[in-house]
Short mmCIF file of C-alpha atoms and ligand atoms in Angstrom, two decimals:
data_model
loop_
_atom_site.label_atom_id
_atom_site.label_comp_id
_atom_site.label_asym_id
_atom_site.label_seq_id
_atom_site.Cartn_x
_atom_site.Cartn_y
_atom_site.Cartn_z
CA UNK T 1 0.00 0.04 0.01
CA UNK T 2 1.47 3.40 -0.99
CA UNK T 3 2.72 5.71 1.76
CA UNK T 4 0.32 8.46 0.94
CA UNK T 5 -2.71 6.24 1.52
CA UNK T 6 -3.36 6.73 5.21
CA UNK T 7 -6.80 7.84 6.22
CA UNK T 8 -9.04 5.10 4.71
CA UNK T 9 -7.41 1.89 5.58
CA UNK T 10 -10.59 0.32 6.73
CA UNK T 11 -11.77 -2.81 4.89
CA UNK T 12 -13.15 -2.19 1.52
CA UNK T 13 -15.73 -4.31 -0.29
CA UNK T 14 -14.55 -6.17 -3.40
CA UNK T 15 -17.71 -5.35 -5.32
CA UNK T 16 -21.01 -3.47 -5.23
CA UNK T 17 -24.39 -4.72 -6.16
CA UNK T 18 -26.48 -2.38 -8.27
CA UNK T 19 -30.22 -2.51 -7.61
CA UNK T 20 -33.11 -1.36 -9.74
CA UNK T 21 -34.83 0.95 -7.22
CA UNK T 22 -38.23 0.38 -8.82
CA UNK T 23 -38.09 -3.40 -8.41
CA UNK T 24 -35.28 -4.01 -5.86
CA UNK T 25 -33.74 -6.58 -8.29
CA UNK T 26 -29.97 -6.84 -8.58
CA UNK T 27 -29.15 -5.68 -12.11
CA UNK T 28 -25.33 -5.81 -11.92
CA UNK T 29 -22.38 -6.51 -9.70
CA UNK T 30 -19.46 -4.04 -10.20
CA UNK T 31 -15.94 -4.61 -8.88
CA UNK T 32 -14.75 -1.96 -6.45
CA UNK T 33 -11.46 -0.15 -7.16
CA UNK T 34 -8.82 -0.79 -4.44
CA UNK T 35 -6.28 2.00 -3.59
CA UNK T 36 -3.41 0.27 -5.46
CA UNK T 37 -5.64 0.18 -8.55
CA UNK T 38 -6.23 3.93 -8.14
CA UNK T 39 -2.44 4.35 -8.20
CA UNK T 40 -2.21 2.43 -11.46
CA UNK T 41 -5.03 4.47 -12.94
CA UNK T 42 -3.27 7.70 -11.98
CA UNK T 43 -0.11 6.52 -13.73
CA UNK T 44 -2.05 5.74 -16.89
CA UNK T 45 -3.82 9.09 -16.70
CA UNK T 46 -0.56 11.03 -16.30
CA UNK T 47 0.86 9.43 -19.42
CA UNK T 48 -2.36 10.08 -21.43
CA UNK T 49 -2.64 13.62 -20.21
CA UNK T 50 0.92 14.60 -21.20
CA UNK T 51 0.14 13.76 -24.83
CA UNK T 52 -3.44 15.20 -24.70
CA UNK T 53 -2.30 18.59 -23.35
CA UNK T 54 0.23 18.94 -26.22
CA UNK T 55 -2.40 18.43 -28.94
CA UNK T 56 -3.62 21.53 -30.71
CA UNK T 57 -6.85 22.73 -29.14
CA UNK T 58 -8.66 22.17 -32.42
CA UNK T 59 -7.77 18.48 -32.30
CA UNK T 60 -9.04 18.07 -28.70
CA UNK T 61 -12.21 19.90 -29.70
CA UNK T 62 -12.74 17.61 -32.69
CA UNK T 63 -12.29 14.46 -30.56
CA UNK T 64 -14.72 15.72 -27.92
CA UNK T 65 -17.28 16.59 -30.59
CA UNK T 66 -16.95 13.07 -31.90
CA UNK T 67 -17.56 11.76 -28.38
CA UNK T 68 -20.75 13.86 -28.22
CA UNK T 69 -21.90 12.25 -31.48
CA UNK T 70 -21.22 8.79 -30.15
CA UNK T 71 -23.20 9.57 -26.91
CA UNK T 72 -26.05 10.75 -29.13
CA UNK T 73 -25.90 7.48 -31.16
CA UNK T 74 -26.24 5.61 -27.86
CA UNK T 75 -28.82 7.93 -26.32
CA UNK T 76 -31.52 5.28 -25.91
CA UNK T 77 -29.15 2.71 -24.44
CA UNK T 78 -27.71 5.20 -21.91
CA UNK T 79 -31.13 6.48 -20.99
CA UNK T 80 -32.54 3.03 -20.30
CA UNK T 81 -29.43 2.24 -18.19
CA UNK T 82 -30.22 5.36 -16.13
CA UNK T 83 -33.87 4.17 -15.83
CA UNK T 84 -32.70 0.83 -14.51
CA UNK T 85 -29.97 1.89 -12.10
CA UNK T 86 -31.36 5.23 -10.83
CA UNK T 87 -35.16 4.76 -11.24
CA UNK T 88 -35.40 7.91 -13.30
CA UNK T 89 -38.49 8.21 -15.52
CA UNK T 90 -37.54 7.49 -19.10
CA UNK T 91 -38.44 11.00 -20.26
CA UNK T 92 -36.05 12.51 -17.72
CA UNK T 93 -33.33 9.95 -18.50
CA UNK T 94 -33.47 10.84 -22.18
CA UNK T 95 -33.13 14.52 -21.34
CA UNK T 96 -30.20 13.69 -19.01
CA UNK T 97 -28.33 11.78 -21.71
CA UNK T 98 -28.93 14.59 -24.20
CA UNK T 99 -27.61 17.03 -21.55
CA UNK T 100 -24.43 14.98 -21.19
CA UNK T 101 -24.00 14.93 -24.98
CA UNK T 102 -24.47 18.74 -25.14
CA UNK T 103 -21.94 19.30 -22.36
CA UNK T 104 -19.21 17.60 -24.39
CA UNK T 105 -20.23 19.52 -27.45
CA UNK T 106 -20.26 22.87 -25.60
CA UNK T 107 -16.93 22.14 -23.84
CA UNK T 108 -15.33 21.22 -27.18
CA UNK T 109 -15.93 24.80 -28.38
CA UNK T 110 -14.42 26.06 -25.15
CA UNK T 111 -11.16 24.36 -25.85
CA UNK T 112 -10.80 26.53 -28.98
CA UNK T 113 -11.71 29.66 -27.03
CA UNK T 114 -9.51 29.22 -23.98
CA UNK T 115 -8.05 32.63 -24.48
CA UNK T 116 -5.58 34.32 -22.22
CA UNK T 117 -5.03 38.07 -21.82
CA UNK T 118 -2.51 40.47 -23.28
CA UNK T 119 -1.76 43.01 -20.59
CA UNK T 120 -0.17 46.40 -21.45
CA UNK T 121 3.12 46.59 -19.43
CA UNK T 122 6.24 48.66 -20.03
CA UNK T 123 9.28 47.09 -21.64
CA UNK T 124 7.71 44.18 -23.47
CA UNK T 125 4.77 41.94 -23.98
CA UNK T 126 2.79 40.30 -21.18
CA UNK T 127 0.44 37.42 -21.81
CA UNK T 128 -1.48 34.98 -19.64
CA UNK T 129 -1.85 31.34 -20.53
CA UNK T 130 -4.34 28.79 -19.14
CA UNK T 131 -2.27 25.71 -18.37
CA UNK T 132 -4.11 22.43 -17.69
CA UNK T 133 -3.87 21.20 -14.12
CA UNK T 134 -3.05 17.53 -14.97
CA UNK T 135 -5.17 14.73 -13.56
CA UNK T 136 -8.63 15.59 -12.12
CA UNK T 137 -10.48 13.42 -9.62
CA UNK T 138 -14.27 13.68 -10.13
CA UNK T 139 -16.45 12.24 -7.34
CA UNK T 140 -20.11 12.00 -8.27
CA UNK T 141 -23.39 11.33 -6.31
CA UNK T 142 -26.23 9.05 -7.32
CA UNK T 143 -28.94 11.58 -7.94
CA UNK T 144 -27.96 12.69 -11.47
CA UNK T 145 -25.12 10.26 -12.32
CA UNK T 146 -24.63 11.10 -15.93
CA UNK T 147 -25.16 14.88 -16.00
CA UNK T 148 -22.99 15.49 -12.99
CA UNK T 149 -20.22 13.31 -14.34
CA UNK T 150 -20.30 15.29 -17.54
CA UNK T 151 -20.45 18.68 -15.81
CA UNK T 152 -16.87 18.18 -14.70
CA UNK T 153 -15.43 15.66 -17.15
CA UNK T 154 -16.31 17.65 -20.32
CA UNK T 155 -14.63 20.96 -19.44
CA UNK T 156 -11.76 19.15 -17.64
CA UNK T 157 -10.90 17.17 -20.78
CA UNK T 158 -11.43 20.13 -23.05
CA UNK T 159 -8.92 22.18 -21.03
CA UNK T 160 -6.33 19.49 -21.53
CA UNK T 161 -6.64 17.36 -18.39
CA UNK T 162 -7.20 13.65 -17.75
CA UNK T 163 -10.18 12.56 -15.66
CA UNK T 164 -10.60 9.83 -13.07
CA UNK T 165 -14.30 9.51 -12.31
CA UNK T 166 -15.67 7.84 -9.21
CA UNK T 167 -19.35 7.18 -9.51
CA UNK T 168 -21.64 6.62 -6.50
CA UNK T 169 -21.81 2.98 -5.31
CA UNK T 170 -25.48 2.77 -6.25
CA UNK T 171 -25.19 4.17 -9.83
CA UNK T 172 -21.86 3.29 -11.58
CA UNK T 173 -23.33 1.79 -14.82
CA UNK T 174 -23.84 4.85 -17.02
CA UNK T 175 -20.38 6.17 -16.07
CA UNK T 176 -18.76 2.86 -17.01
CA UNK T 177 -20.60 2.84 -20.33
CA UNK T 178 -19.61 6.47 -21.04
CA UNK T 179 -15.91 5.55 -20.59
CA UNK T 180 -16.32 2.71 -23.13
CA UNK T 181 -18.00 5.03 -25.55
CA UNK T 182 -15.22 7.61 -25.13
CA UNK T 183 -12.72 4.94 -26.32
CA UNK T 184 -15.01 4.06 -29.16
CA UNK T 185 -15.08 7.74 -30.12
CA UNK T 186 -11.30 7.86 -30.22
CA UNK T 187 -10.60 9.59 -26.90
CA UNK T 188 -7.11 8.27 -25.98
CA UNK T 189 -6.86 5.39 -23.59
CA UNK T 190 -6.32 6.44 -19.99
CA UNK T 191 -7.74 9.90 -20.43
CA UNK T 192 -11.21 9.17 -19.01
CA UNK T 193 -11.21 6.30 -16.56
CA UNK T 194 -14.07 5.25 -14.28
CA UNK T 195 -13.19 3.84 -10.88
CA UNK T 196 -16.22 2.52 -9.02
CA UNK T 197 -15.86 1.86 -5.35
CA UNK T 198 -16.73 2.79 -1.80
CA UNK T 199 -16.62 6.53 -1.05
CA UNK T 200 -14.05 6.60 1.77
CA UNK T 201 -11.82 3.97 -0.01
CA UNK T 202 -11.75 4.77 -3.75
CA UNK T 203 -12.91 8.41 -3.29
CA UNK T 204 -10.52 8.85 -0.36
CA UNK T 205 -7.65 7.50 -2.49
CA UNK T 206 -8.33 10.13 -5.12
CA UNK T 207 -8.46 12.87 -2.49
CA UNK T 208 -5.12 11.74 -0.96
CA UNK T 209 -3.23 10.98 -4.11
CA UNK T 210 -0.29 13.37 -4.63
CA UNK T 211 -0.53 13.26 -8.42
CA UNK T 212 -4.18 14.30 -8.60
CA UNK T 213 -4.20 18.04 -9.04
CA UNK T 214 -7.83 18.74 -8.35
CA UNK T 215 -10.93 17.19 -6.90
CA UNK T 216 -14.42 18.04 -8.11
CA UNK T 217 -16.74 16.69 -5.45
CA UNK T 218 -20.50 16.70 -5.71
CA UNK T 219 -22.37 15.22 -2.81
CA UNK T 220 -23.46 15.90 0.70
CA UNK T 221 -22.10 18.87 2.71
CA UNK T 222 -20.87 16.49 5.51
CA UNK T 223 -18.68 14.46 3.12
CA UNK T 224 -17.69 17.65 1.19
CA UNK T 225 -16.16 19.04 4.35
CA UNK T 226 -14.05 15.89 4.85
CA UNK T 227 -12.96 16.03 1.19
CA UNK T 228 -12.04 19.69 1.60
CA UNK T 229 -9.98 18.89 4.70
CA UNK T 230 -8.22 16.07 2.84
CA UNK T 231 -7.40 18.37 -0.11
CA UNK T 232 -6.09 21.02 2.25
CA UNK T 233 -3.06 18.89 3.25
CA UNK T 234 -1.70 19.25 -0.32
CA UNK T 235 -3.33 22.59 -1.17
CA UNK T 236 -5.10 20.53 -3.78
CA UNK T 237 -7.51 22.52 -5.98
CA UNK T 238 -11.20 21.78 -5.29
CA UNK T 239 -14.69 22.46 -6.47
CA UNK T 240 -17.51 21.52 -4.13
CA UNK T 241 -21.13 21.15 -5.21
CA UNK T 242 -23.01 20.27 -2.00
CA UNK T 243 -26.43 20.25 -0.42
CA UNK T 244 -29.31 22.70 -0.53
CA UNK T 245 -32.59 23.72 1.04
CA UNK T 246 -33.81 26.17 -1.51
CA UNK T 247 -36.75 28.56 -1.17
CA UNK T 248 -39.60 29.11 -3.52
CA UNK T 249 -41.04 32.55 -2.58
CA UNK T 250 -44.58 33.42 -3.72
CA UNK T 251 -45.60 37.03 -3.25
CA UNK T 252 -49.26 38.11 -3.07
CA UNK T 253 -48.96 40.07 -6.38
CA UNK T 254 -47.77 36.95 -8.33
CA UNK T 255 -49.76 34.94 -10.82
CA UNK T 256 -50.68 32.51 -7.99
CA UNK T 257 -52.25 29.91 -10.22
CA UNK T 258 -49.11 29.76 -12.33
CA UNK T 259 -46.92 29.58 -9.24
CA UNK T 260 -49.04 26.77 -7.74
CA UNK T 261 -48.97 24.83 -11.03
CA UNK T 262 -45.16 25.16 -11.27
CA UNK T 263 -44.43 24.37 -7.62
CA UNK T 264 -44.61 20.53 -7.82
CA UNK T 265 -41.86 20.19 -10.37
CA UNK T 266 -39.64 22.40 -8.34
CA UNK T 267 -39.39 19.93 -5.49
CA UNK T 268 -40.65 16.64 -6.98
CA UNK T 269 -38.44 16.36 -10.02
CA UNK T 270 -36.23 13.26 -9.55
CA UNK T 271 -38.43 12.35 -6.59
CA UNK T 272 -37.04 15.34 -4.70
CA UNK T 273 -33.56 13.94 -4.92
CA UNK T 274 -32.32 17.22 -6.36
CA UNK T 275 -29.77 19.52 -4.78
CA UNK T 276 -31.77 22.49 -6.11
CA UNK T 277 -35.20 21.20 -4.91
CA UNK T 278 -37.30 24.21 -3.75
CA UNK T 279 -38.40 22.41 -0.69
CA UNK T 280 -39.25 25.45 1.35
CA UNK T 281 -42.26 27.14 -0.15
CA UNK T 282 -42.56 30.66 1.41
CA UNK T 283 -45.96 32.16 0.73
CA UNK T 284 -47.38 35.56 1.69
CA UNK T 285 -49.75 35.14 4.62
CA UNK T 286 -52.68 36.69 2.74
CA UNK T 287 -52.55 33.96 0.06
CA UNK T 288 -51.31 31.03 2.14
CA UNK T 289 -54.55 29.02 2.24
CA UNK T 290 -55.49 29.90 -1.29
CA UNK T 291 -52.09 28.73 -2.48
CA UNK T 292 -52.43 25.33 -0.73
CA UNK T 293 -55.88 24.95 -2.27
CA UNK T 294 -54.52 25.66 -5.73
CA UNK T 295 -51.45 23.42 -5.20
CA UNK T 296 -53.39 20.32 -4.05
CA UNK T 297 -54.86 19.18 -7.43
CA UNK T 298 -51.41 19.62 -9.07
CA UNK T 299 -49.75 17.33 -6.47
CA UNK T 300 -52.56 14.83 -6.80
CA UNK T 301 -52.19 14.79 -10.60
CA UNK T 302 -48.52 13.65 -10.39
CA UNK T 303 -48.18 10.15 -11.85
CA UNK T 304 -45.98 8.04 -9.66
CA UNK T 305 -44.92 4.59 -10.82
CA UNK T 306 -43.01 2.49 -13.34
CA UNK T 307 -40.08 4.69 -14.60
CA UNK T 308 -40.25 2.82 -17.94
CA UNK T 309 -43.68 4.28 -18.67
CA UNK T 310 -43.36 7.58 -20.62
CA UNK T 311 -46.44 8.89 -18.71
CA UNK T 312 -44.63 8.55 -15.34
CA UNK T 313 -43.55 11.82 -13.71
CA UNK T 314 -42.04 10.49 -10.46
CA UNK T 315 -40.19 7.27 -9.90
CA UNK T 316 -38.89 5.64 -6.64
CA UNK T 317 -36.26 6.91 -4.27
CA UNK T 318 -32.80 5.49 -4.88
CA UNK T 319 -32.61 3.05 -1.99
CA UNK T 320 -34.22 1.62 1.16
CA UNK T 321 -31.80 3.73 3.26
CA UNK T 322 -32.93 6.90 1.43
CA UNK T 323 -36.54 6.06 2.00
CA UNK T 324 -35.86 5.59 5.74
CA UNK T 325 -34.12 8.95 5.84
CA UNK T 326 -37.11 10.66 4.20
CA UNK T 327 -39.61 8.87 6.51
CA UNK T 328 -37.62 9.98 9.57
CA UNK T 329 -38.54 13.63 8.74
CA UNK T 330 -42.25 12.89 8.36
CA UNK T 331 -43.65 11.03 11.41
CA UNK T 332 -47.15 9.57 11.24
CA UNK T 333 -48.63 12.61 13.03
CA UNK T 334 -46.82 15.21 10.91
CA UNK T 335 -49.12 18.08 9.80
CA UNK T 336 -49.46 16.91 6.17
CA UNK T 337 -51.43 19.51 4.20
CA UNK T 338 -51.24 17.49 0.96
CA UNK T 339 -50.22 13.91 0.29
CA UNK T 340 -49.95 12.29 -3.11
CA UNK T 341 -50.02 8.59 -3.89
CA UNK T 342 -47.30 6.01 -4.36
CA UNK T 343 -47.30 2.33 -5.46
CA UNK T 344 -47.36 -0.43 -2.87
CA UNK T 345 -44.99 -3.45 -2.91
CA UNK T 346 -41.43 -3.75 -4.25
CA UNK T 347 -39.51 -0.59 -4.93
CA UNK T 348 -38.45 2.34 -2.75
CA UNK T 349 -41.65 4.42 -3.21
CA UNK T 350 -42.61 7.50 -1.26
CA UNK T 351 -45.57 9.83 -1.90
CA UNK T 352 -45.31 13.56 -2.61
CA UNK T 353 -45.85 15.31 0.74
CA UNK T 354 -46.46 18.93 1.55
CA UNK T 355 -46.38 19.97 5.25
CA UNK T 356 -47.81 23.14 6.62
CA UNK T 357 -48.01 24.65 10.16
CA UNK T 358 -44.41 23.63 10.91
CA UNK T 359 -42.10 25.60 13.24
CA UNK T 360 -39.40 27.61 11.39
CA UNK T 361 -36.65 25.78 13.24
CA UNK T 362 -38.02 22.22 12.78
CA UNK T 363 -35.49 19.86 11.14
CA UNK T 364 -37.89 19.33 8.25
CA UNK T 365 -37.51 23.08 7.53
CA UNK T 366 -33.77 23.45 8.12
CA UNK T 367 -32.27 20.14 6.87
CA UNK T 368 -31.93 18.78 3.40
CA UNK T 369 -34.35 15.79 3.17
CA UNK T 370 -33.59 14.75 -0.43
CA UNK T 371 -37.06 13.29 -1.01
CA UNK T 372 -40.45 14.44 -2.28
CA UNK T 373 -41.28 16.55 0.78
CA UNK T 374 -41.81 20.27 1.01
CA UNK T 375 -42.89 22.66 3.76
CA UNK T 376 -45.07 25.70 3.25
CA UNK T 377 -44.28 28.66 5.59
CA UNK T 378 -46.12 32.04 5.65
CA UNK T 379 -44.31 35.37 5.59
CA UNK T 380 -45.49 38.89 6.36
CA UNK T 381 -43.71 41.18 3.97
CA UNK T 382 -40.72 41.39 1.58
CA UNK T 383 -38.23 41.79 4.41
CA UNK T 384 -39.69 38.80 6.23
CA UNK T 385 -39.59 36.72 2.99
CA UNK T 386 -35.85 37.49 2.57
CA UNK T 387 -35.20 36.70 6.22
CA UNK T 388 -36.86 33.31 5.90
CA UNK T 389 -35.21 32.56 2.56
CA UNK T 390 -31.77 33.23 4.05
CA UNK T 391 -32.42 31.41 7.30
CA UNK T 392 -30.25 28.45 6.17
CA UNK T 393 -26.64 27.42 6.08
CA UNK T 394 -27.13 26.49 2.47
CA UNK T 395 -27.40 28.75 -0.56
CA UNK T 396 -27.74 26.82 -3.81
CA UNK T 397 -30.87 27.94 -5.58
CA UNK T 398 -34.20 29.73 -5.21
CA UNK T 399 -37.15 31.06 -7.09
CA UNK T 400 -39.45 34.01 -6.58
CA UNK T 401 -42.83 34.76 -8.04
CA UNK T 402 -44.02 38.35 -8.35
CA UNK T 403 -45.32 40.76 -11.02
CA UNK T 404 -43.45 43.69 -9.49
CA UNK T 405 -40.19 44.02 -11.38
CA UNK T 406 -38.56 46.20 -8.73
CA UNK T 407 -39.29 43.64 -6.08
CA UNK T 408 -37.98 40.88 -8.35
CA UNK T 409 -34.65 42.73 -8.64
CA UNK T 410 -34.47 43.55 -4.92
CA UNK T 411 -35.23 40.05 -3.73
CA UNK T 412 -33.07 38.36 -6.27
CA UNK T 413 -30.14 40.44 -5.05
CA UNK T 414 -30.98 39.91 -1.41
CA UNK T 415 -31.35 36.13 -1.39
CA UNK T 416 -27.91 34.53 -0.65
CA UNK T 417 -27.95 31.72 -3.22
CA UNK T 418 -26.02 30.94 -6.40
CA UNK T 419 -28.89 30.20 -8.83
CA UNK T 420 -32.08 32.21 -8.79
CA UNK T 421 -35.02 32.44 -11.09
CA UNK T 422 -37.95 34.86 -11.30
CA UNK T 423 -41.36 33.55 -12.32
CA UNK T 424 -39.66 30.27 -13.29
CA UNK T 425 -37.83 27.44 -11.57
CA UNK T 426 -35.34 27.02 -14.39
CA UNK T 427 -32.02 28.40 -13.22
CA UNK T 428 -29.80 25.45 -14.27
CA UNK T 429 -28.59 25.45 -17.85
CA UNK T 430 -25.21 24.34 -19.21
CA UNK T 431 -24.64 27.83 -20.73
CA UNK T 432 -24.75 29.56 -17.33
CA UNK T 433 -22.56 29.33 -14.18
CA UNK T 434 -23.85 26.97 -11.48
CA UNK T 435 -22.83 26.60 -7.83
CA UNK T 436 -23.56 27.47 -4.22
CA UNK T 437 -23.17 30.15 -1.58
CA UNK T 438 -22.39 29.13 2.03
CA UNK T 439 -22.37 25.43 2.80
CA UNK T 440 -23.83 24.64 -0.65
CA UNK T 441 -20.36 24.67 -2.14
CA UNK T 442 -17.27 26.33 -3.40
CA UNK T 443 -16.53 27.45 -6.97
CA UNK T 444 -18.70 27.31 -10.06
CA UNK T 445 -19.27 24.73 -12.81
CA UNK T 446 -20.90 25.16 -16.27
CA UNK T 447 -21.21 28.36 -18.22
CA UNK T 448 -18.58 30.20 -20.29
CA UNK T 449 -15.98 29.98 -17.47
CA UNK T 450 -16.26 26.20 -16.95
CA UNK T 451 -12.87 25.39 -18.49
CA UNK T 452 -10.83 27.96 -16.61
CA UNK T 453 -11.47 26.21 -13.30
CA UNK T 454 -9.50 23.25 -14.69
CA UNK T 455 -6.43 25.45 -15.44
CA UNK T 456 -3.79 27.46 -13.67
CA UNK T 457 -3.17 30.97 -15.00
CA UNK T 458 0.47 31.44 -16.00
CA UNK T 459 1.71 35.01 -16.60
CA UNK T 460 4.60 35.34 -19.08
CA UNK T 461 6.56 38.55 -19.63
CA UNK T 462 8.66 38.76 -22.81
CA UNK T 463 11.18 41.59 -22.81
CA UNK T 464 11.25 43.86 -25.91
CA UNK T 465 14.85 44.86 -25.27
CA UNK T 466 17.22 44.21 -28.15
CA UNK T 467 18.96 41.01 -26.93
CA UNK T 468 21.95 41.69 -29.26
CA UNK T 469 22.54 45.22 -27.89
P1 LIG H 1 -22.51 11.56 -0.58
O1 LIG H 1 -21.78 12.71 -0.04
O2 LIG H 1 -22.88 10.45 0.40
O3 LIG H 1 -21.63 10.85 -1.71
C1 LIG H 1 -21.22 11.50 -2.86
C2 LIG H 1 -20.04 10.80 -3.47
O4 LIG H 1 -18.91 10.88 -2.55
C3 LIG H 1 -20.23 9.30 -3.70
O5 LIG H 1 -19.59 8.94 -4.92
C4 LIG H 1 -19.60 8.68 -2.54
O6 LIG H 1 -19.16 7.35 -2.76
C5 LIG H 1 -18.42 9.57 -2.30
N1 LIG H 1 -17.83 9.60 -0.93
C6 LIG H 1 -18.44 9.23 0.25
N2 LIG H 1 -17.59 9.36 1.24
C7 LIG H 1 -16.42 9.82 0.76
C8 LIG H 1 -15.17 10.16 1.32
N3 LIG H 1 -14.95 10.06 2.64
N4 LIG H 1 -14.14 10.58 0.51
C9 LIG H 1 -14.39 10.70 -0.81
N5 LIG H 1 -15.58 10.37 -1.43
C10 LIG H 1 -16.58 9.95 -0.65
O7 LIG H 1 -23.75 12.15 -1.38
P2 LIG H 1 -24.96 11.37 -2.04
O8 LIG H 1 -25.84 10.83 -1.03
O9 LIG H 1 -24.39 10.42 -3.11
O10 LIG H 1 -25.62 12.55 -2.88
C11 LIG H 1 -26.60 13.40 -2.35
C12 LIG H 1 -26.01 14.76 -1.94
O11 LIG H 1 -25.37 15.32 -3.11
C13 LIG H 1 -27.06 15.71 -1.50
O12 LIG H 1 -26.61 16.39 -0.36
C14 LIG H 1 -27.14 16.68 -2.73
O13 LIG H 1 -27.65 17.94 -2.33
C15 LIG H 1 -25.79 16.69 -3.19
N6 LIG H 1 -25.73 17.21 -4.58
C16 LIG H 1 -25.26 18.45 -4.82
C17 LIG H 1 -25.27 18.91 -6.13
C18 LIG H 1 -24.78 20.33 -6.49
O14 LIG H 1 -24.53 20.55 -7.63
N7 LIG H 1 -24.64 21.20 -5.50
C19 LIG H 1 -25.73 18.11 -7.19
C20 LIG H 1 -26.24 16.87 -6.85
C21 LIG H 1 -26.17 16.40 -5.56
#
C-alpha cells in the first residue's frame, strides 16, 4: 500500500451490487477499485494527459465533438441504463443523456476559445496562458449520475486534463458505459477512466493521491467538508457542489395559479432527490390558504410509478436507506397538508408530501431531506420573506414569483444563493454558471468559465529589449 494512503485503511468491499430501485432486483455487480488500482489508474492518466495537453486545441475539440456524437448514437441505451440503475423516468433519462452529450459539445468549443489576456506593461509583452492542471478526480453522487459526471469531465478534458471519475456506489453503470463510448469515439486510452468503489476507499484514495491536481466533489455537505480537509493537506484545488434547502417565494402580487402549477416540479423532479429542490415554499400570509388549495390538485395529478412508462412523472427513491431517511422527517402525526399517492410493494416508493403549520426551526424546515417533501411557511412582507429565505446554512438555488419588477430585482439580489429564477424554476442550464453560496459549495461549474477552473493561469513577460545590444 502506498505511503500516501493513510486515512481510509478500513476494509473495503470487493464489489458493489447495483439494484433497480423500482423493483429491488440486482441488475449488476460491479468490482470496487482498491487503492493500489487507483495508483495504477493515476499513472495511466498522467501518461495520457501529457500527450493530450500537447495536442492543438482544435484536435482536442474535434475528438470531444466526436464523443458527443457517439453519446447521441447511444442515447436510448444510456437513458434506459439510467432508468434501471437510478429509477429515473424514461423521459427524464433521455433529457439527462442529451444534456451529457451537449456538455461535451459545448466544452469542445471552449477548448478553442480558452483565451488568455494580453496586458499592457512597459518594456515588453505580457500574456497569460491557461495551463491544464493535470489529472482531475471527479467524485459524483447518485442523484444525477450522468449529467454531474459530464459537468466536470467535459470541461476538464477540453482544457487538456485527464479525468478519473468515481461514480456513486449505487449508480456506476452509465459512467462505465460512457468511458467505453469515449474509447469508441477515439478519446485516447487512460484519459477518461471510471473507478467505481466505496466513497471513503476509492474516493478517499483520489483525494489523498499526490498526483491528482484537483478534486471536483458533488455530494453531501458533510462528506464535502471531509474532502475539503483532505485536499487542504496538499493545497489541492477543489470544487464543491454540495447540499441545498432552497426557497420558492410566492408574493401576493404573483400569478398565484401559475406559481401553484409550477411548484410541484420544483421539489418533486427526480423524486425530490435534487440539490436545487425548492423544498421550502414561502408564501405571503394573505394567500397562504388559497395557494395550498390551488397546489393540491397539481400534487394529486402527479403520476408516480414505473419509470419505464413515458407517462410517469415520479419514480422511486434511490434506496431503502434513502426512504428511511425521508420517513424519519415525516412522522405519522406530521401536519401533512397534501399527500400524493405511491405504489405499494417492491420498490423504494414514497408519496409527494407537503407539510404546513411547521415551526421555522423544525429539522424538516432546516435540513436537506432529499425526498419528495416540501414545507409551506407564511411570511408577512418582503423583508420577512428574505429573512426566511436566508435562514439556512445552504445557498444553492431559489425562485421568486411576483409581477413587481422592482421587487424581483431587490429580492433576487438579497437572497444569498447561487442560482435564482424569477417567475420560473429553471435556473440550471449548461450555458450559465452553477454553484452554491455558504455550505452549498465552493466554486462554479458550467457556463462560459467552466474550462478555466481546470487550469492554472500562468503569466509570461517577454522583454522587448534588443537582446543583441
Ligand atoms: P454523498 O456525499 O454520500 O456521496 C457523494 C459521493 O462521494 C459518492 O460517490 C460517494 O461514494 C463519495 N464519498 C463518500 N464518502 C467519501 C469520502 N470520505 N471521501 C471521498 N468520497 C466519498 O452524497 P450522495 O448521497 O451520493 O448525494 C446526495 C447529496 O449530493 C445531497 O446532499 C445533494 O444535495 C448533493 N448534490 C449536490 C449537487 C450540487 O450541484 N450542488 C448536485 C447533486 C447532488
